[in-house]
Amino acid sequence: MDTTVDPRPLLERAAGQFAALVSATEPRQLNDATPCPGFDVRALIGHALGNTLAYAYIIEGGTIADEPGDVKDVPGGDWTAAYTAAGDRLVAASRVLTDGALDHVVDLGFAKMPMRAALGAITMELAAHTWDLREALGASPELAPEVADFSLTYARETLPPERRGAPVPFEPVRPAPEGADAYGRLAAWLGRDVRQGTAGT
């Protein structure tokens, strides 16, 4: 990835956007299917919540042993409060990193990489799951194109077409329909079936 890019502002936007969609999710929608294979809305939010907490732990100096995995349940079923708190924790941890700390190597369990790249990875994941949740809800919120543009560039650099299948948890690249926004193009690169006319701008 471009080592001149500071991913922290983009991560903040990505976490905020995902939190806003979680807030817009109605209880009756939690069992609805999403474009992310194997995840209904509840499981998708729980997966993003677990990974958001995991990256917060790592940025704070923890290890992969601290990772909670996918979250199945939250107190009172309040997914909005749970994800908002996790996103705020992740963003707060990233804000106190020094510029030099962005180049320190961290162990994510599946790979070791500079903190800058790790922040790029969670930004990309949140951008992709923002698309998943947007589509599942049939919503059309205003999303920051710079988050998706950064994430798509990151995905193309780190997840080329030949790097698919176990242990990489993504399907083969699919074509994005003409007119798809940057989030749709990111989703297609990560193996989602992006259909013409889906929600979004």
PDB file of C-alpha atoms in Angstrom, residues 2-179:
ATOM      1  CA  ASP A   2       0.989   3.640  -0.364  1.00  0.00           C
ATOM      2  CA  THR A   3       3.153   4.304   2.694  1.00  0.00           C
ATOM      3  CA  THR A   4       2.420   8.041   2.466  1.00  0.00           C
ATOM      4  CA  VAL A   5      -1.276   7.529   3.223  1.00  0.00           C
ATOM      5  CA  ASP A   6      -2.384   7.822   6.834  1.00  0.00           C
ATOM      6  CA  PRO A   7      -5.324   5.387   7.077  1.00  0.00           C
ATOM      7  CA  ARG A   8      -6.564   6.690  10.435  1.00  0.00           C
ATOM      8  CA  PRO A   9      -9.006   9.334   9.150  1.00  0.00           C
ATOM      9  CA  LEU A  10     -10.390   6.793   6.679  1.00  0.00           C
ATOM     10  CA  LEU A  11     -10.751   4.200   9.430  1.00  0.00           C
ATOM     11  CA  GLU A  12     -12.726   6.708  11.489  1.00  0.00           C
ATOM     12  CA  ARG A  13     -15.098   7.330   8.579  1.00  0.00           C
ATOM     13  CA  ALA A  14     -15.429   3.594   7.915  1.00  0.00           C
ATOM     14  CA  ALA A  15     -16.293   2.775  11.532  1.00  0.00           C
ATOM     15  CA  GLY A  16     -18.740   5.669  11.710  1.00  0.00           C
ATOM     16  CA  GLN A  17     -20.529   4.629   8.547  1.00  0.00           C
ATOM     17  CA  PHE A  18     -20.892   1.044   9.674  1.00  0.00           C
ATOM     18  CA  ALA A  19     -22.155   2.188  13.085  1.00  0.00           C
ATOM     19  CA  ALA A  20     -24.783   4.381  11.391  1.00  0.00           C
ATOM     20  CA  LEU A  21     -26.087   1.420   9.392  1.00  0.00           C
ATOM     21  CA  VAL A  22     -26.208  -0.757  12.498  1.00  0.00           C
ATOM     22  CA  SER A  23     -28.238   2.002  14.138  1.00  0.00           C
ATOM     23  CA  ALA A  24     -30.642   1.959  11.171  1.00  0.00           C
ATOM     24  CA  THR A  25     -31.155  -1.803  11.471  1.00  0.00           C
ATOM     25  CA  GLU A  26     -34.553  -2.802  12.849  1.00  0.00           C
ATOM     26  CA  PRO A  27     -34.883  -5.926  15.037  1.00  0.00           C
ATOM     27  CA  ARG A  28     -37.062  -7.612  12.417  1.00  0.00           C
ATOM     28  CA  GLN A  29     -34.180  -7.360   9.920  1.00  0.00           C
ATOM     29  CA  LEU A  30     -31.600  -9.216  12.021  1.00  0.00           C
ATOM     30  CA  ASN A  31     -32.441 -12.580  10.467  1.00  0.00           C
ATOM     31  CA  ASP A  32     -32.410 -11.263   6.889  1.00  0.00           C
ATOM     32  CA  ALA A  33     -29.838 -12.620   4.451  1.00  0.00           C
ATOM     33  CA  THR A  34     -26.823 -10.537   3.368  1.00  0.00           C
ATOM     34  CA  PRO A  35     -24.590 -10.761   0.287  1.00  0.00           C
ATOM     35  CA  CYS A  36     -21.770 -12.017   2.548  1.00  0.00           C
ATOM     36  CA  PRO A  37     -21.903 -15.839   2.299  1.00  0.00           C
ATOM     37  CA  GLY A  38     -22.989 -17.538   5.508  1.00  0.00           C
ATOM     38  CA  PHE A  39     -23.995 -14.358   7.339  1.00  0.00           C
ATOM     39  CA  ASP A  40     -27.435 -13.039   8.123  1.00  0.00           C
ATOM     40  CA  VAL A  41     -27.624  -9.435   9.352  1.00  0.00           C
ATOM     41  CA  ARG A  42     -27.086 -10.383  13.006  1.00  0.00           C
ATOM     42  CA  ALA A  43     -24.078 -12.568  12.200  1.00  0.00           C
ATOM     43  CA  LEU A  44     -22.601  -9.911   9.898  1.00  0.00           C
ATOM     44  CA  ILE A  45     -22.813  -7.255  12.607  1.00  0.00           C
ATOM     45  CA  GLY A  46     -21.382  -9.690  15.160  1.00  0.00           C
ATOM     46  CA  HIS A  47     -18.511 -10.538  12.824  1.00  0.00           C
ATOM     47  CA  ALA A  48     -17.674  -6.870  12.230  1.00  0.00           C
ATOM     48  CA  LEU A  49     -18.016  -6.188  15.954  1.00  0.00           C
ATOM     49  CA  GLY A  50     -15.579  -8.975  16.839  1.00  0.00           C
ATOM     50  CA  ASN A  51     -13.031  -7.815  14.300  1.00  0.00           C
ATOM     51  CA  THR A  52     -13.373  -4.180  15.346  1.00  0.00           C
ATOM     52  CA  LEU A  53     -12.625  -5.191  18.938  1.00  0.00           C
ATOM     53  CA  ALA A  54      -9.756  -7.421  17.820  1.00  0.00           C
ATOM     54  CA  TYR A  55      -8.004  -4.583  16.001  1.00  0.00           C
ATOM     55  CA  ALA A  56      -8.622  -2.270  18.946  1.00  0.00           C
ATOM     56  CA  TYR A  57      -6.911  -4.794  21.246  1.00  0.00           C
ATOM     57  CA  ILE A  58      -3.934  -5.098  18.904  1.00  0.00           C
ATOM     58  CA  ILE A  59      -3.542  -1.325  18.506  1.00  0.00           C
ATOM     59  CA  GLU A  60      -3.678  -0.996  22.296  1.00  0.00           C
ATOM     60  CA  GLY A  61      -0.760  -3.429  22.569  1.00  0.00           C
ATOM     61  CA  GLY A  62      -2.682  -6.672  23.057  1.00  0.00           C
ATOM     62  CA  THR A  63      -2.191  -9.911  21.167  1.00  0.00           C
ATOM     63  CA  ILE A  64      -4.307 -12.178  19.021  1.00  0.00           C
ATOM     64  CA  ALA A  65      -5.092 -14.143  22.184  1.00  0.00           C
ATOM     65  CA  ASP A  66      -7.276 -11.181  23.211  1.00  0.00           C
ATOM     66  CA  GLU A  67      -9.469 -11.434  20.114  1.00  0.00           C
ATOM     67  CA  PRO A  68     -13.097 -12.258  20.938  1.00  0.00           C
ATOM     68  CA  GLY A  69     -13.968 -13.841  17.603  1.00  0.00           C
ATOM     69  CA  ASP A  70     -17.392 -13.246  16.088  1.00  0.00           C
ATOM     70  CA  VAL A  71     -19.802 -11.882  18.681  1.00  0.00           C
ATOM     71  CA  LYS A  72     -23.024 -13.890  18.944  1.00  0.00           C
ATOM     72  CA  ASP A  73     -24.911 -11.845  21.546  1.00  0.00           C
ATOM     73  CA  VAL A  74     -24.720  -8.413  23.151  1.00  0.00           C
ATOM     74  CA  PRO A  75     -26.329  -7.066  26.356  1.00  0.00           C
ATOM     75  CA  GLY A  76     -30.006  -6.407  25.828  1.00  0.00           C
ATOM     76  CA  GLY A  77     -29.648  -7.212  22.150  1.00  0.00           C
ATOM     77  CA  ASP A  78     -28.460  -3.629  21.647  1.00  0.00           C
ATOM     78  CA  TRP A  79     -26.193  -4.047  18.635  1.00  0.00           C
ATOM     79  CA  THR A  80     -26.063  -0.298  18.055  1.00  0.00           C
ATOM     80  CA  ALA A  81     -24.606   0.426  21.492  1.00  0.00           C
ATOM     81  CA  ALA A  82     -22.200  -2.509  21.247  1.00  0.00           C
ATOM     82  CA  TYR A  83     -20.852  -1.593  17.822  1.00  0.00           C
ATOM     83  CA  THR A  84     -20.691   2.140  18.534  1.00  0.00           C
ATOM     84  CA  ALA A  85     -18.628   1.479  21.671  1.00  0.00           C
ATOM     85  CA  ALA A  86     -16.287  -0.863  19.786  1.00  0.00           C
ATOM     86  CA  GLY A  87     -15.872   1.568  16.898  1.00  0.00           C
ATOM     87  CA  ASP A  88     -15.164   4.430  19.281  1.00  0.00           C
ATOM     88  CA  ARG A  89     -12.571   2.292  21.058  1.00  0.00           C
ATOM     89  CA  LEU A  90     -10.870   1.381  17.788  1.00  0.00           C
ATOM     90  CA  VAL A  91     -10.761   4.985  16.596  1.00  0.00           C
ATOM     91  CA  ALA A  92      -9.527   6.270  19.972  1.00  0.00           C
ATOM     92  CA  ALA A  93      -6.728   3.696  20.001  1.00  0.00           C
ATOM     93  CA  SER A  94      -5.655   4.624  16.482  1.00  0.00           C
ATOM     94  CA  ARG A  95      -5.650   8.357  17.249  1.00  0.00           C
ATOM     95  CA  VAL A  96      -3.005   8.046  19.960  1.00  0.00           C
ATOM     96  CA  LEU A  97      -0.591   6.141  17.728  1.00  0.00           C
ATOM     97  CA  THR A  98       2.480   8.143  16.824  1.00  0.00           C
ATOM     98  CA  ASP A  99       3.353   8.457  13.161  1.00  0.00           C
ATOM     99  CA  GLY A 100       6.359   6.228  13.808  1.00  0.00           C
ATOM    100  CA  ALA A 101       4.124   3.530  15.288  1.00  0.00           C
ATOM    101  CA  LEU A 102       2.432   3.174  11.922  1.00  0.00           C
ATOM    102  CA  ASP A 103       5.581   1.444  10.667  1.00  0.00           C
ATOM    103  CA  HIS A 104       5.906  -0.998  13.589  1.00  0.00           C
ATOM    104  CA  VAL A 105       5.122  -4.593  12.654  1.00  0.00           C
ATOM    105  CA  VAL A 106       2.139  -6.213  14.400  1.00  0.00           C
ATOM    106  CA  ASP A 107       1.001  -9.838  14.448  1.00  0.00           C
ATOM    107  CA  LEU A 108      -2.584 -10.247  13.259  1.00  0.00           C
ATOM    108  CA  GLY A 109      -2.523 -14.023  13.569  1.00  0.00           C
ATOM    109  CA  PHE A 110      -3.004 -14.651   9.858  1.00  0.00           C
ATOM    110  CA  ALA A 111      -0.084 -12.372   8.929  1.00  0.00           C
ATOM    111  CA  LYS A 112       2.493  -9.935  10.276  1.00  0.00           C
ATOM    112  CA  MET A 113       2.462  -6.460   8.780  1.00  0.00           C
ATOM    113  CA  PRO A 114       3.162  -2.809   9.605  1.00  0.00           C
ATOM    114  CA  MET A 115       0.490  -1.123  11.700  1.00  0.00           C
ATOM    115  CA  ARG A 116      -0.299   1.126   8.716  1.00  0.00           C
ATOM    116  CA  ALA A 117      -1.243  -1.932   6.659  1.00  0.00           C
ATOM    117  CA  ALA A 118      -3.206  -3.417   9.566  1.00  0.00           C
ATOM    118  CA  LEU A 119      -5.284  -0.243   9.813  1.00  0.00           C
ATOM    119  CA  GLY A 120      -5.811  -0.476   6.065  1.00  0.00           C
ATOM    120  CA  ALA A 121      -7.044  -4.060   6.458  1.00  0.00           C
ATOM    121  CA  ILE A 122      -9.730  -3.210   9.013  1.00  0.00           C
ATOM    122  CA  THR A 123     -10.747  -0.138   6.984  1.00  0.00           C
ATOM    123  CA  MET A 124     -11.192  -2.374   3.918  1.00  0.00           C
ATOM    124  CA  GLU A 125     -13.176  -4.920   5.911  1.00  0.00           C
ATOM    125  CA  LEU A 126     -15.516  -2.317   7.349  1.00  0.00           C
ATOM    126  CA  ALA A 127     -16.020  -0.753   3.915  1.00  0.00           C
ATOM    127  CA  ALA A 128     -16.906  -4.145   2.435  1.00  0.00           C
ATOM    128  CA  HIS A 129     -19.304  -4.994   5.260  1.00  0.00           C
ATOM    129  CA  THR A 130     -20.861  -1.548   4.938  1.00  0.00           C
ATOM    130  CA  TRP A 131     -21.809  -2.559   1.401  1.00  0.00           C
ATOM    131  CA  ASP A 132     -23.090  -5.928   2.631  1.00  0.00           C
ATOM    132  CA  LEU A 133     -25.262  -4.316   5.295  1.00  0.00           C
ATOM    133  CA  ARG A 134     -26.430  -1.543   2.995  1.00  0.00           C
ATOM    134  CA  GLU A 135     -27.637  -4.105   0.482  1.00  0.00           C
ATOM    135  CA  ALA A 136     -29.271  -6.321   3.109  1.00  0.00           C
ATOM    136  CA  LEU A 137     -31.215  -3.383   4.530  1.00  0.00           C
ATOM    137  CA  GLY A 138     -32.109  -1.959   1.130  1.00  0.00           C
ATOM    138  CA  ALA A 139     -30.720   1.335   2.373  1.00  0.00           C
ATOM    139  CA  SER A 140     -29.179   4.181   0.418  1.00  0.00           C
ATOM    140  CA  PRO A 141     -27.150   6.254   2.876  1.00  0.00           C
ATOM    141  CA  GLU A 142     -24.618   8.815   1.768  1.00  0.00           C
ATOM    142  CA  LEU A 143     -21.226   7.090   2.022  1.00  0.00           C
ATOM    143  CA  ALA A 144     -17.725   8.540   1.782  1.00  0.00           C
ATOM    144  CA  PRO A 145     -16.292   7.539  -1.619  1.00  0.00           C
ATOM    145  CA  GLU A 146     -12.723   8.062  -0.396  1.00  0.00           C
ATOM    146  CA  VAL A 147     -13.131   5.157   2.055  1.00  0.00           C
ATOM    147  CA  ALA A 148     -14.153   2.783  -0.723  1.00  0.00           C
ATOM    148  CA  ASP A 149     -11.525   4.124  -3.150  1.00  0.00           C
ATOM    149  CA  PHE A 150      -8.788   3.520  -0.573  1.00  0.00           C
ATOM    150  CA  SER A 151     -10.190   0.099   0.296  1.00  0.00           C
ATOM    151  CA  LEU A 152     -10.442  -0.984  -3.334  1.00  0.00           C
ATOM    152  CA  THR A 153      -6.833   0.030  -3.978  1.00  0.00           C
ATOM    153  CA  TYR A 154      -5.780  -1.833  -0.833  1.00  0.00           C
ATOM    154  CA  ALA A 155      -7.748  -4.929  -1.849  1.00  0.00           C
ATOM    155  CA  ARG A 156      -6.271  -4.977  -5.346  1.00  0.00           C
ATOM    156  CA  GLU A 157      -2.753  -4.739  -3.934  1.00  0.00           C
ATOM    157  CA  THR A 158      -3.120  -7.295  -1.140  1.00  0.00           C
ATOM    158  CA  LEU A 159      -5.765  -9.648  -2.557  1.00  0.00           C
ATOM    159  CA  PRO A 160      -4.995 -10.169  -6.252  1.00  0.00           C
ATOM    160  CA  PRO A 161      -7.283 -12.506  -8.235  1.00  0.00           C
ATOM    161  CA  GLU A 162      -4.983 -15.511  -7.796  1.00  0.00           C
ATOM    162  CA  ARG A 163      -5.102 -15.231  -3.978  1.00  0.00           C
ATOM    163  CA  ARG A 164      -8.519 -16.780  -3.439  1.00  0.00           C
ATOM    164  CA  GLY A 165      -9.666 -19.846  -1.561  1.00  0.00           C
ATOM    165  CA  ALA A 166      -8.393 -21.205   1.770  1.00  0.00           C
ATOM    166  CA  PRO A 167      -6.907 -19.665   3.825  1.00  0.00           C
ATOM    167  CA  VAL A 168      -7.985 -16.424   2.082  1.00  0.00           C
ATOM    168  CA  PRO A 169     -11.683 -16.016   2.982  1.00  0.00           C
ATOM    169  CA  PHE A 170     -12.833 -14.494  -0.303  1.00  0.00           C
ATOM    170  CA  GLU A 171     -14.504 -15.864  -3.411  1.00  0.00           C
ATOM    171  CA  PRO A 172     -13.064 -15.272  -6.898  1.00  0.00           C
ATOM    172  CA  VAL A 173     -13.285 -11.749  -8.284  1.00  0.00           C
ATOM    173  CA  ARG A 174     -16.611 -11.015  -9.959  1.00  0.00           C
ATOM    174  CA  PRO A 175     -17.415  -8.333 -12.505  1.00  0.00           C
ATOM    175  CA  ALA A 176     -19.021  -5.172 -11.210  1.00  0.00           C
ATOM    176  CA  PRO A 177     -21.936  -3.862 -13.279  1.00  0.00           C
ATOM    177  CA  GLU A 178     -21.528  -0.638 -15.192  1.00  0.00           C
ATOM    178  CA  GLY A 179     -22.281   2.296 -12.952  1.00  0.00           C
TER     179      GLY A 179
END
